[in-house]
Every structure is written in structure tokens, then in C-alpha cells.
Short mmCIF file of N, CA and C in Angstrom, two decimals:
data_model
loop_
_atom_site.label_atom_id
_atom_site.label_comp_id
_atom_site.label_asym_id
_atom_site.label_seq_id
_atom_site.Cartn_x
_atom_site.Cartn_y
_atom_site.Cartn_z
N UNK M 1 24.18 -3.52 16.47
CA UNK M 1 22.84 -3.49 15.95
C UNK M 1 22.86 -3.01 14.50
N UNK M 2 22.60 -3.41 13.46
CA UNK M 2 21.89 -3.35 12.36
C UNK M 2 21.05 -2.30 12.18
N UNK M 3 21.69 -1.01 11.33
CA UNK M 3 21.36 0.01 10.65
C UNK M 3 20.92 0.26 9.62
N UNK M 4 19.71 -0.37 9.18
CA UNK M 4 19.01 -0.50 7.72
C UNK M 4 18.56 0.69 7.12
N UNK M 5 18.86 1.43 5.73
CA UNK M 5 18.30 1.81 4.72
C UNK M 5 18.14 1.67 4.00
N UNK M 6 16.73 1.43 3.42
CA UNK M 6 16.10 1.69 2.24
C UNK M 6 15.99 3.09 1.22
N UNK M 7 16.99 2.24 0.09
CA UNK M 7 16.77 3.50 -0.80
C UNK M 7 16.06 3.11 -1.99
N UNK M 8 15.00 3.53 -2.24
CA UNK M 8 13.88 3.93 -3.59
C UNK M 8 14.39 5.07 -4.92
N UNK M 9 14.47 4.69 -5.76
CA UNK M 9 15.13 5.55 -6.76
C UNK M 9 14.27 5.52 -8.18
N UNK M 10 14.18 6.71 -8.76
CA UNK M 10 13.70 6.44 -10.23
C UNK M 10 14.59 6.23 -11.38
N UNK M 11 14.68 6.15 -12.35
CA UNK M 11 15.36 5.86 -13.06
C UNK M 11 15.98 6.73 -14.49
N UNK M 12 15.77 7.80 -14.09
CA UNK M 12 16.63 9.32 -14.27
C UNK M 12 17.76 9.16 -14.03
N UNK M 13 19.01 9.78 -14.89
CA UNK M 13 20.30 9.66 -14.76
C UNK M 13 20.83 10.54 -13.63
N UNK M 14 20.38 11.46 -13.25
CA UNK M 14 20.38 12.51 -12.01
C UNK M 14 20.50 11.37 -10.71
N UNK M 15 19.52 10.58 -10.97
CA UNK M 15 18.59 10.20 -9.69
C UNK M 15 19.35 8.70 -9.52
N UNK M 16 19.96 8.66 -10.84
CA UNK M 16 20.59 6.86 -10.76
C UNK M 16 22.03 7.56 -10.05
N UNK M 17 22.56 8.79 -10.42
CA UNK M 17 24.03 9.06 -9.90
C UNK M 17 24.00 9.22 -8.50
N UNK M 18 23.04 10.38 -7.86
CA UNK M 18 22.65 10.13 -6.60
C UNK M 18 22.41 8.94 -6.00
N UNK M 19 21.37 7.99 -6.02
CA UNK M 19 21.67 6.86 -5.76
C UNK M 19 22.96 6.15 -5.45
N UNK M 20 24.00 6.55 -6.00
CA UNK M 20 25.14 5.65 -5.92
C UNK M 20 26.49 6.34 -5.03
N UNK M 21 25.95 7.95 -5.00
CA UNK M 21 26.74 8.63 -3.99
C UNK M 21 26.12 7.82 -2.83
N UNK M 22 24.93 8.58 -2.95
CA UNK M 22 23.84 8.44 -1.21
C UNK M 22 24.44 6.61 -0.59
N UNK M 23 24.51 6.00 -1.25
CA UNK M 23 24.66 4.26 -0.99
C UNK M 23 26.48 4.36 -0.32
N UNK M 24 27.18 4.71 -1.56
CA UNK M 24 28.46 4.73 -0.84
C UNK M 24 28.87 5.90 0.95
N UNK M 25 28.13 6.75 0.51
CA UNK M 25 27.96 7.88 1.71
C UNK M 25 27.50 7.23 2.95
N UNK M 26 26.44 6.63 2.71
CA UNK M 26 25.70 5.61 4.29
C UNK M 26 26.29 4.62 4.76
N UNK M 27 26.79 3.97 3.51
CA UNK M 27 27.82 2.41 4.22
C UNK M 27 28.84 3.15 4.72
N UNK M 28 29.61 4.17 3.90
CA UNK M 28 30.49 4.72 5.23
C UNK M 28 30.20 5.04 6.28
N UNK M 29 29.25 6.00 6.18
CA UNK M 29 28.56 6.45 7.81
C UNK M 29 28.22 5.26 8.45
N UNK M 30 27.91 3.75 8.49
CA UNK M 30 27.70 2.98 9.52
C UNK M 30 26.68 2.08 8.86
N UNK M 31 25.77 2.53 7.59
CA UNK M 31 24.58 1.98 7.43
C UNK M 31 24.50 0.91 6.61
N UNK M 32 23.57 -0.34 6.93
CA UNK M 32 23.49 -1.36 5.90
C UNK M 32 22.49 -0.29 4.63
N UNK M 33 22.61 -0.52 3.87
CA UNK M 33 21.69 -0.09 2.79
C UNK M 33 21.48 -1.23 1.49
N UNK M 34 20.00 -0.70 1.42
CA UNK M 34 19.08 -2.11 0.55
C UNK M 34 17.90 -1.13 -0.02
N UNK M 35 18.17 -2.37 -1.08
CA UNK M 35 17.08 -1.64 -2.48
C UNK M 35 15.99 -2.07 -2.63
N UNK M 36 15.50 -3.27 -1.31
CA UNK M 36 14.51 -3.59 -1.26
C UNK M 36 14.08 -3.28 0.44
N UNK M 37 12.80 -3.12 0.62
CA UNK M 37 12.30 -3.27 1.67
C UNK M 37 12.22 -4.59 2.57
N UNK M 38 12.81 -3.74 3.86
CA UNK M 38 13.09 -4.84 5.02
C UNK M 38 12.08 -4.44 6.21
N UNK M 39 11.65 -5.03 7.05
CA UNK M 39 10.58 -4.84 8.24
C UNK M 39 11.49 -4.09 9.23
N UNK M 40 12.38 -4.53 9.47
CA UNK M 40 13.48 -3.51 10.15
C UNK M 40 14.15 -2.57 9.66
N UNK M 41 14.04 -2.01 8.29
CA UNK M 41 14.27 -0.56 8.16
C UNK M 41 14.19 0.45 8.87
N UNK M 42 14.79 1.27 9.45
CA UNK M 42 14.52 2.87 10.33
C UNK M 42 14.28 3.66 9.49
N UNK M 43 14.48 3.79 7.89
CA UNK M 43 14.21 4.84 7.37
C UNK M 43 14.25 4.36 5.92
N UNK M 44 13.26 4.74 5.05
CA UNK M 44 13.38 5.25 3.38
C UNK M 44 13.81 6.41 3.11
N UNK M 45 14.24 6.30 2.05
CA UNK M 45 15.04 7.27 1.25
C UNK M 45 14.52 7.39 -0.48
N UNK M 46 13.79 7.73 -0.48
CA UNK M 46 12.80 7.98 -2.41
C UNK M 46 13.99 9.17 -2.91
N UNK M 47 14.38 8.72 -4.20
CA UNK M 47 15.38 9.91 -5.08
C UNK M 47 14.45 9.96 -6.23
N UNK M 48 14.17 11.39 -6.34
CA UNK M 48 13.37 11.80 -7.43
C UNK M 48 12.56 13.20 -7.53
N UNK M 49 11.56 12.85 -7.86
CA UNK M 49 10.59 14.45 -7.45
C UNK M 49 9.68 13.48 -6.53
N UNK M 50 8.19 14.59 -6.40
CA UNK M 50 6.83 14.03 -6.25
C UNK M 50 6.29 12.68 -6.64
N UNK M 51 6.51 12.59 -7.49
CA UNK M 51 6.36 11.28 -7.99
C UNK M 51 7.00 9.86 -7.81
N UNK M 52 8.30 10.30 -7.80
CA UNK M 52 8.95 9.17 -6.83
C UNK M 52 8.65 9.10 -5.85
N UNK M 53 8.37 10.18 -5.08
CA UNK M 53 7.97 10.12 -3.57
C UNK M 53 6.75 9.61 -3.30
N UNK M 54 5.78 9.62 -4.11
CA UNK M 54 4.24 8.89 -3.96
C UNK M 54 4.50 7.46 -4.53
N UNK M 55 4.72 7.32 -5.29
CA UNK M 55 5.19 5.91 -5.56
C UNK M 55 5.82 5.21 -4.75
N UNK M 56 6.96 5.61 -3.91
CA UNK M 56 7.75 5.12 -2.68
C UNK M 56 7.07 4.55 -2.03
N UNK M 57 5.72 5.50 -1.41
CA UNK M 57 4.61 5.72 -0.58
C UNK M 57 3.66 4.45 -0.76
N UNK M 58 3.62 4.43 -1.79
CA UNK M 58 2.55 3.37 -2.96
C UNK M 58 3.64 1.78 -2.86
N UNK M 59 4.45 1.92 -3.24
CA UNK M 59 5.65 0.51 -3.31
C UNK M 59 5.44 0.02 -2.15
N UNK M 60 5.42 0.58 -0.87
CA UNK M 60 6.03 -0.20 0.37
C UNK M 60 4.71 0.17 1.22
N UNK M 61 3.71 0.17 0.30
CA UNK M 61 2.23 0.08 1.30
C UNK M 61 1.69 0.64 1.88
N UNK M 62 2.47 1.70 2.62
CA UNK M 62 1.86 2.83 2.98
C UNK M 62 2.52 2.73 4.53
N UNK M 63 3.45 2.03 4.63
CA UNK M 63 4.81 1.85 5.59
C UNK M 63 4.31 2.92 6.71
N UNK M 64 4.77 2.20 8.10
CA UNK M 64 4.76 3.12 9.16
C UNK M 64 6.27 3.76 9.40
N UNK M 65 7.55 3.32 8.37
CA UNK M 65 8.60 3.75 8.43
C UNK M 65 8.91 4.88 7.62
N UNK M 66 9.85 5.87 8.73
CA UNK M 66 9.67 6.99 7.84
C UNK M 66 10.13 7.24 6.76
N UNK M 67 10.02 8.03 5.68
CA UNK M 67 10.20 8.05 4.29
C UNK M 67 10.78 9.74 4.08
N UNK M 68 12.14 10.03 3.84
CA UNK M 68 12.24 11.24 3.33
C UNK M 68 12.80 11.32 1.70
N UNK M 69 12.77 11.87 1.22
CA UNK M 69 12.98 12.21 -0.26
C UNK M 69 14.36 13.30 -0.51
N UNK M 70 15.18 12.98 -1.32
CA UNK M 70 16.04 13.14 -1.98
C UNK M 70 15.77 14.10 -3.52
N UNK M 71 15.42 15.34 -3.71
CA UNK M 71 14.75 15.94 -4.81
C UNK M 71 15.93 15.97 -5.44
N UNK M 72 15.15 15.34 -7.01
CA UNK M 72 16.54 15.22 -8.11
C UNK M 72 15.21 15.72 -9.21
N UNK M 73 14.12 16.47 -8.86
CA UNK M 73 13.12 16.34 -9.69
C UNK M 73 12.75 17.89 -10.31
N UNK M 74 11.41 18.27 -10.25
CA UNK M 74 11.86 19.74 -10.81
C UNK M 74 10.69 20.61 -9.70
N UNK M 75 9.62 20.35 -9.15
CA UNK M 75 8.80 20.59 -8.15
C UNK M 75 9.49 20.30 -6.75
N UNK M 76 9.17 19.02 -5.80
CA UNK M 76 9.97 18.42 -5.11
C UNK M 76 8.94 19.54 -3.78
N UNK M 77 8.07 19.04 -3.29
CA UNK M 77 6.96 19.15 -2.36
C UNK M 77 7.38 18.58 -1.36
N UNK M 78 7.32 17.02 -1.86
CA UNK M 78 7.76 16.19 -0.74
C UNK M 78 9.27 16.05 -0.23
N UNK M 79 10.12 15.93 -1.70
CA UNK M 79 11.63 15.26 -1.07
C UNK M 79 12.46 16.86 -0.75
N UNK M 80 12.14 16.71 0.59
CA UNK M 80 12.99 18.00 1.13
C UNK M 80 14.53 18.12 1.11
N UNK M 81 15.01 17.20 0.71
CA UNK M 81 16.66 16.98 0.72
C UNK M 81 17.26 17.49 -0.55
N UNK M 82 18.16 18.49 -1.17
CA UNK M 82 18.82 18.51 -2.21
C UNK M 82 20.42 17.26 -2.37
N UNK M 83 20.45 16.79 -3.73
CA UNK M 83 21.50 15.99 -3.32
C UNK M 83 22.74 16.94 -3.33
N UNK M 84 23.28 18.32 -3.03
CA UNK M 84 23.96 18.72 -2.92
C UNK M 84 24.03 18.82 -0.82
N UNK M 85 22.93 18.21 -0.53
CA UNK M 85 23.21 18.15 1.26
C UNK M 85 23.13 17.07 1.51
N UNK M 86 23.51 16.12 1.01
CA UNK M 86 23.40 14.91 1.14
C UNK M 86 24.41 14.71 2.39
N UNK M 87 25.30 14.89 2.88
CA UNK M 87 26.27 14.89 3.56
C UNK M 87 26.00 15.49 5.07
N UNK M 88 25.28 16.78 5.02
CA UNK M 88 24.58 17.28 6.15
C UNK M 88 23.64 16.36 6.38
N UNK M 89 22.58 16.38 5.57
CA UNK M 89 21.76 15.00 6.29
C UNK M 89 21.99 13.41 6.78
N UNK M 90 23.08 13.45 6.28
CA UNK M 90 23.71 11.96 6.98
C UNK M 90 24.15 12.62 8.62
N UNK M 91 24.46 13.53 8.45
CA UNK M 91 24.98 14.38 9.57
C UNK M 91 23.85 14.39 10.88
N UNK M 92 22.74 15.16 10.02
CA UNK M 92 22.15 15.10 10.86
C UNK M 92 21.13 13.97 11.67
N UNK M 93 20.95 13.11 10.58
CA UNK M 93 20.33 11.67 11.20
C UNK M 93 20.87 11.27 12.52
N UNK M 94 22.54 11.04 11.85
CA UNK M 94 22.96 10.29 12.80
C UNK M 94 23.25 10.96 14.40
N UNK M 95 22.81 12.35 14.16
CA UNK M 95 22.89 13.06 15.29
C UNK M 95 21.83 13.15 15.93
N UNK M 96 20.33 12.57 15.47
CA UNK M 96 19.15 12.78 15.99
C UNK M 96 18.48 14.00 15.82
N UNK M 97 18.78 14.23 14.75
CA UNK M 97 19.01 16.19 14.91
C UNK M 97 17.65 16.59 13.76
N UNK M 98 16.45 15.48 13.87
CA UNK M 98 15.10 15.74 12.83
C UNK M 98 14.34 15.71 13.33
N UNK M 99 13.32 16.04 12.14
CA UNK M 99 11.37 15.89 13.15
C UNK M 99 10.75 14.79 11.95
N UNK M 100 9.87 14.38 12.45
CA UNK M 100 9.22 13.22 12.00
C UNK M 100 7.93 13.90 11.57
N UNK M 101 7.36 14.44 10.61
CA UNK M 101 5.92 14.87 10.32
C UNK M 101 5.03 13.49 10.36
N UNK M 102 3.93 13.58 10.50
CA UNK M 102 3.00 12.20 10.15
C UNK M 102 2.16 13.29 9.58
N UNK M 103 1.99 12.71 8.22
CA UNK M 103 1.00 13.39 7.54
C UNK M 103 -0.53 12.36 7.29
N UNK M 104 -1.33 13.04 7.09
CA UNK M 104 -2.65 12.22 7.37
C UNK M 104 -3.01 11.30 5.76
N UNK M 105 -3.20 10.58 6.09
CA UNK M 105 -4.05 9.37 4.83
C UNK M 105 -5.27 9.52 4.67
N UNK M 106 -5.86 9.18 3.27
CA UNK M 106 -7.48 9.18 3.06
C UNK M 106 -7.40 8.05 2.78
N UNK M 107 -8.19 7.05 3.45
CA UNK M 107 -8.98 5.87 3.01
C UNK M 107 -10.57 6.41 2.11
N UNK M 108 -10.32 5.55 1.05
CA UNK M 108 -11.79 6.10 0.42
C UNK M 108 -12.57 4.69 0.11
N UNK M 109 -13.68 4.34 0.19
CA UNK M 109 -14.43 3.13 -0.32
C UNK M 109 -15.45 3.82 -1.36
N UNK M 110 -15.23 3.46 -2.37
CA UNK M 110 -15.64 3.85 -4.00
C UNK M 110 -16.66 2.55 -4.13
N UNK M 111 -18.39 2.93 -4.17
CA UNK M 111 -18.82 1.86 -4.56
C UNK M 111 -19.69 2.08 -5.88
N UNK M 112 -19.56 1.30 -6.78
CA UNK M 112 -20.73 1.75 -7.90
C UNK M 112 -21.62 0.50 -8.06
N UNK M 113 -21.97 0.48 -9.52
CA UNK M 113 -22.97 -0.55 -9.83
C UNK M 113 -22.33 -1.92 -9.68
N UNK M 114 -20.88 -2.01 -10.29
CA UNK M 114 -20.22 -3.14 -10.64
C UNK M 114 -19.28 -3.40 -9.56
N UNK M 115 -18.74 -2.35 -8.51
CA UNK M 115 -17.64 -2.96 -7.53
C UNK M 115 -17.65 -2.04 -6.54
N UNK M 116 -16.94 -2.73 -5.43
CA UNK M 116 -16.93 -2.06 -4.28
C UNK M 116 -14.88 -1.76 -4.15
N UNK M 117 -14.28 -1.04 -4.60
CA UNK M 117 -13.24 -0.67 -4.29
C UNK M 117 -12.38 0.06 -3.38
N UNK M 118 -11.69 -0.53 -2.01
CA UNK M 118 -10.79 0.46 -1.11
C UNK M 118 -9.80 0.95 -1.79
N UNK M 119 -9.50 2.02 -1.42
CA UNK M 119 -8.00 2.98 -1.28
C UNK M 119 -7.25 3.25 -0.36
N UNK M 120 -5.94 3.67 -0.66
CA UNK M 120 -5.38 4.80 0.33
C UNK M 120 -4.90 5.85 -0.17
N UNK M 121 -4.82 7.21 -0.13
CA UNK M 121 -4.10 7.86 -1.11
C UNK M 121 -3.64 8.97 0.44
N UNK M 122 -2.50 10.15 -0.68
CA UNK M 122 -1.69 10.85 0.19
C UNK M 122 -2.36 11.83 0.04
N UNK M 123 -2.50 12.43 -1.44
CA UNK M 123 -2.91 13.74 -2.07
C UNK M 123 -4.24 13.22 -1.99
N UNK M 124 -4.94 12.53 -3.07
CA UNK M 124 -6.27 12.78 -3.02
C UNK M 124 -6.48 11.58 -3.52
N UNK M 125 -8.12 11.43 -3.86
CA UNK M 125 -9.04 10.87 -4.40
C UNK M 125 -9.75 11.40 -5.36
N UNK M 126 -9.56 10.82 -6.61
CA UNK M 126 -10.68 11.60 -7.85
C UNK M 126 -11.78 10.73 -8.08
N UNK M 127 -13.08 10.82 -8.14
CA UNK M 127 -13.82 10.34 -8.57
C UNK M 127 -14.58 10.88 -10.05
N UNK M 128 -14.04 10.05 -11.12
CA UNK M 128 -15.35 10.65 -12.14
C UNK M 128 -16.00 9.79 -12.84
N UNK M 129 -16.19 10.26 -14.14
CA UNK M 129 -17.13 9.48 -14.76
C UNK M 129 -16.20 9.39 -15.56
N UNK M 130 -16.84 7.96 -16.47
CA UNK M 130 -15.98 7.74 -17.73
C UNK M 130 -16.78 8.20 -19.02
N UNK M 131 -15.75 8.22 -20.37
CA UNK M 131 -16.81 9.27 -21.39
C UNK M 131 -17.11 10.10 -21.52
N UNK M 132 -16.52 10.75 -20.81
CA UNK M 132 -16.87 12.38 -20.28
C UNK M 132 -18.47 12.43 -20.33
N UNK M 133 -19.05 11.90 -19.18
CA UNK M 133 -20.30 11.53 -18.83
C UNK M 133 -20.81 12.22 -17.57
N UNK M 134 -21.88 12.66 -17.17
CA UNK M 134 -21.63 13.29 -15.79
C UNK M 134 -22.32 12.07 -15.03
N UNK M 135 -21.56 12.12 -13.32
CA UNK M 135 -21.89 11.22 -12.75
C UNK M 135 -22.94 12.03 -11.71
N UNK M 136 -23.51 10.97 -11.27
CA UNK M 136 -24.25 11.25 -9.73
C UNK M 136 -23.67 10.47 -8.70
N UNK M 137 -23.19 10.98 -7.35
CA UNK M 137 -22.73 10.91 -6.55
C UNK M 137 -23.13 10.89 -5.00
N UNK M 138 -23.48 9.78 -4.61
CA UNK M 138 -24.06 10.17 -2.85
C UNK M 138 -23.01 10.05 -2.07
N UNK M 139 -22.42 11.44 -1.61
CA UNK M 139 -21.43 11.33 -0.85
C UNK M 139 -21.07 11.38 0.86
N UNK M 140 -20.57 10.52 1.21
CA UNK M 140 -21.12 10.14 2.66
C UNK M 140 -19.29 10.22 3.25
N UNK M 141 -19.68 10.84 4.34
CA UNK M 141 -18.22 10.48 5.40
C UNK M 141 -18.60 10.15 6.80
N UNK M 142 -17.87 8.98 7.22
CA UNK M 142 -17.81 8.05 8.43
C UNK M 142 -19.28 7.43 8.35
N UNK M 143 -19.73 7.83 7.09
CA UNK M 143 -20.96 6.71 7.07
C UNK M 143 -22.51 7.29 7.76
N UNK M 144 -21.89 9.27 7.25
CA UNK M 144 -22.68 10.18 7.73
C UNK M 144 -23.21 10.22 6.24
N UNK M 145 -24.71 11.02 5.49
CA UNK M 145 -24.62 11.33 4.32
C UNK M 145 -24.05 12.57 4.44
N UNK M 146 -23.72 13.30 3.53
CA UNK M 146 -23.46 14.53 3.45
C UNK M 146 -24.49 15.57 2.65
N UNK M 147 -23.97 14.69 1.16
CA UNK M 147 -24.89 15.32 0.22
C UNK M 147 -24.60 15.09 -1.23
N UNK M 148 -25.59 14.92 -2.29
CA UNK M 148 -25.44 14.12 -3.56
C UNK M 148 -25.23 15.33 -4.13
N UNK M 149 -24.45 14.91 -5.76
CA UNK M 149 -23.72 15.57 -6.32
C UNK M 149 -23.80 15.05 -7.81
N UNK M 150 -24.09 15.90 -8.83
CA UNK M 150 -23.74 15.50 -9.84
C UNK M 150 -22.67 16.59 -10.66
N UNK M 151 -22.16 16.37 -11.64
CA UNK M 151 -21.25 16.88 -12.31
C UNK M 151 -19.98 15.98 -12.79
N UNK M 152 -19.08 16.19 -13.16
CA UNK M 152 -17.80 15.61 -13.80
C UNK M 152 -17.34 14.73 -13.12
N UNK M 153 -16.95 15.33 -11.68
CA UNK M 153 -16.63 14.31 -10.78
C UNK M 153 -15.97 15.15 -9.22
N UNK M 154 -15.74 14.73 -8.35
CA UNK M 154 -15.02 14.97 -7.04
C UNK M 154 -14.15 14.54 -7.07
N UNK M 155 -13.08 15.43 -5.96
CA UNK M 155 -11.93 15.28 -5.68
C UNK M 155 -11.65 15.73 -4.52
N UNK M 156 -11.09 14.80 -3.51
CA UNK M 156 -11.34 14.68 -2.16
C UNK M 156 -9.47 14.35 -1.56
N UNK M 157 -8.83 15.40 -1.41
CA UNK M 157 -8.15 15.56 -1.09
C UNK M 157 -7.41 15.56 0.89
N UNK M 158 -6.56 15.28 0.83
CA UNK M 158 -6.23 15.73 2.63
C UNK M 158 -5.26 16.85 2.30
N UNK M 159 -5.01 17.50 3.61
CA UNK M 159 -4.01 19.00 3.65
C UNK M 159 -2.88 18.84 2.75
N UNK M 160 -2.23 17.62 2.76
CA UNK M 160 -0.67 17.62 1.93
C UNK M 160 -1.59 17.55 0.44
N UNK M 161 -2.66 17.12 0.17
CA UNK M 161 -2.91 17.36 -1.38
C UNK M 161 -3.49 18.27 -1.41
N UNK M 162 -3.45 19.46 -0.58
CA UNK M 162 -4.37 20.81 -1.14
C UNK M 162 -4.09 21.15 -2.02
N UNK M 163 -2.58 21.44 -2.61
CA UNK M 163 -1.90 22.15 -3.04
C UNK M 163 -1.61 21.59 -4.51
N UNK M 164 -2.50 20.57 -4.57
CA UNK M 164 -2.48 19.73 -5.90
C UNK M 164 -3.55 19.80 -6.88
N UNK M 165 -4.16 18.95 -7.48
CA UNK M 165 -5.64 19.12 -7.96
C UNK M 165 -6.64 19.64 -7.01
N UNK M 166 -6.59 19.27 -5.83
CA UNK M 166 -7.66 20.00 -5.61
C UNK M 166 -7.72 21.90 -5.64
N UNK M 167 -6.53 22.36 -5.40
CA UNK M 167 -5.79 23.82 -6.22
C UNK M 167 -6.25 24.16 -6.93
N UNK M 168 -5.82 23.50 -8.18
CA UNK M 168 -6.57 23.88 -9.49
C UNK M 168 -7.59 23.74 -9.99
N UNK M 169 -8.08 22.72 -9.19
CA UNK M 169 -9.88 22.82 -9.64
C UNK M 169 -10.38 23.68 -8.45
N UNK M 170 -9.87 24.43 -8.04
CA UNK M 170 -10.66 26.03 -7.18
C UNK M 170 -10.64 25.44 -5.50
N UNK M 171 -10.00 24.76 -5.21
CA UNK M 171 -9.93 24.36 -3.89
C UNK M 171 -9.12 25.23 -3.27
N UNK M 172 -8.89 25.00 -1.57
CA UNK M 172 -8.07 25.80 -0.96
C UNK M 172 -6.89 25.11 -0.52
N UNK M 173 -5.69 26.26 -0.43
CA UNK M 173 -4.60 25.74 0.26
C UNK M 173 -4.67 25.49 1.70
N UNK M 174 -4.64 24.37 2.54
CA UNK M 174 -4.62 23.86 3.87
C UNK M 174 -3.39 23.74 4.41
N UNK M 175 -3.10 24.24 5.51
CA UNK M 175 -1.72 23.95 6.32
C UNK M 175 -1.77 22.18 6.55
N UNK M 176 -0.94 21.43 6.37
CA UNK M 176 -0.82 19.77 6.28
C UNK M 176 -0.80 19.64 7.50
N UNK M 177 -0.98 20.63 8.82
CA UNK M 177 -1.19 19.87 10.59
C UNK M 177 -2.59 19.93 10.65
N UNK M 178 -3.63 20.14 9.67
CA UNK M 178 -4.83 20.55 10.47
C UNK M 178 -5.67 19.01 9.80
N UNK M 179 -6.28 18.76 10.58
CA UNK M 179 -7.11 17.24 10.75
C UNK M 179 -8.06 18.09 9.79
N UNK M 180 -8.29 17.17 8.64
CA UNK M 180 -9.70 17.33 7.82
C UNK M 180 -9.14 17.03 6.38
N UNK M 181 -10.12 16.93 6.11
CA UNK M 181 -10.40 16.84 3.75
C UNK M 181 -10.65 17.43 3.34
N UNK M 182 -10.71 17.78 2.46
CA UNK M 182 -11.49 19.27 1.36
C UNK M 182 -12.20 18.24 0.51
N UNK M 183 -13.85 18.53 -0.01
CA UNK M 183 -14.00 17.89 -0.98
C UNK M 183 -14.40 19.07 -2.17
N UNK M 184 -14.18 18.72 -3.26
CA UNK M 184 -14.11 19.81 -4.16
C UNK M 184 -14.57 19.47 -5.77
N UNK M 185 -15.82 19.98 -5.82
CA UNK M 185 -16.48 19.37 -7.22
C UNK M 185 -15.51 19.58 -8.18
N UNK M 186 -15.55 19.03 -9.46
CA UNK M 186 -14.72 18.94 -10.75
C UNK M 186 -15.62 19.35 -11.62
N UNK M 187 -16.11 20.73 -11.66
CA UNK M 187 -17.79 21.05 -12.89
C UNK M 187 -18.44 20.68 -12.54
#
């Protein structure tokens, strides 16, 4: 049977050298490995920081296959792997020896005068104005109202983006198992 990985990489010299360990390391261990996405993949592999890792996220659609990260970056939230364990974690894959988090998605439907736009995001959703203009906002979830809003703009985050903008614009830190959004004015 056919052992597919997908590896995602940025294009950092760190992240291009890793890349080329991690590739030779897996075909030894047993694994086909590919730089493009296959429907039969068991696993992604993003080398980078945060950003590679949302982009990964973003590239391949929002994949029901799991995705771990390789931190070659300088934060590294998401890619829990240093490439100095690269070797243990081949280890441990192939031993069954992980946990699978499912972290939650925000679908957002953004409608204004001119368009009706879907999303998906990991961290969040910003809504503002352009021009540094203040907007008005009727903000509704599951198609409940909630309550209108004017100011700069919202930012509507899930638990894995607490710890992001919505942070710094005065939001709270959320443990990433607990079901819910934060929404959090911007001024």
C-alpha cells in the first residue's frame, strides 16, 4: 500500500534545507513523498513558521488531511515539530504514537452594498472599513441578530486565533478545545 506525503515548504533557506532532509528521511522510512497534493495523502507536512502553516491550510482548501508543521520560523504556534526532531517524529508516526487535534473553522458570509462574499479562516475574520472610515455593522450568528456595531471594524476569531489579533486588540486568550468565537470590536 502506498504511503503518501505531502510536503509544503516556504522558500527560506532554513526551510528549503529541511525540506530536503525531511524528503530523503521519509523515502527511507517507507514513504512516497510529493510536493503536490494527492487525495490519498495520510498526512501534510508545512516547513516554516505560522505562516506557512496557514497558507498550507489555505493551498489545499482546508483539507480533511492532517497537517503538522515543521517550525523553521521564529513564533511557530502551529508547526510543533523542530527540524532538529525530525527523526523522532518519523519515529513516532510510523509507530502510531500521535494525537490528531481538530481544531475548529469559522465560516463567515460578509455581505455589503456591492457583494456577498464566503470564507473560511483558522485564526479569524477582520471586518473593516476602507479609508479609515468607520463602518456600521449588523452582526448576526446562525442567522440569529446579535447586535449592530459601529466603529473601525470587528474581528471574529475561533480559540486557535485567540492568541492573535484578537489578543491585541483586548480580546481573550481561549483554550483551542472549547466550542465558540470571540467577537471583538477594533475602536
Amino acid at each position: 500500500m502506498r504511503r503518501i506525503i505531502t510536503i509544503n515548504s516556504n522558500q527560506v533557506n532554513k526551510s528549503i534545507e529541511t525540506k530536503k532532509i525531511l524528503t530523503e528521511k521519509l523515502i527511507n522510512a517507507g514513504f512516497e513523498v510529493t510536493y503536490e497534493f494527492y487525495e490519498d495523502a495520510e498526512l501534510i507536512i508545512s516547513i516554516g513558521g505560522d505562516g506557512s502553516f496557514l497558507k498550507t491550510v489555505h493551498d489545499f482548501d482546508f483539507t480533511q488531511t492532517p497537517i503538522i508543521g515543521i517550525n523553521t520560523g521564529h513564533l511557530g504556534f502551529f508547526p510543533e515539530i523542530s527540524p532538529n526532531h525530525i527523526d523522532n517524529f518519523i519515529k513516532s508516526y510510523k509507530n502510531n504514537n500521535f494525537l490528531v487535534q481538530d481544531i475548529s473553522l469559522l465560516k463567515a458570509n460578509i455581505c455589503t452594498n456591492n457583494c456577498n462574499s464566503n470564507m473560511y479562516a483558522v485564526n479569524e475574520v477582520v471586518v473593516k472599513g476602507d479609508k479609515s472610515r468607520t463602518i456600521h455593522l449588523s452582526l448576526n450568528v446562525n442567522g440569529k441578530h446579535i447586535q449592530n456595531f459601529s466603529g473601525d471594524g470587528m474581528i471574529i476569531s475561533t480559540p486557535t486565533g485567540s492568541t492573535a489579533y484578537n489578543y491585541a486588540a483586548g480580546g481573550s486568550i481561549v483554550d483551542p478545545s472549547l466550542n465558540l468565537m470571540q467577537l471583538t470590536p477594533a475602536a
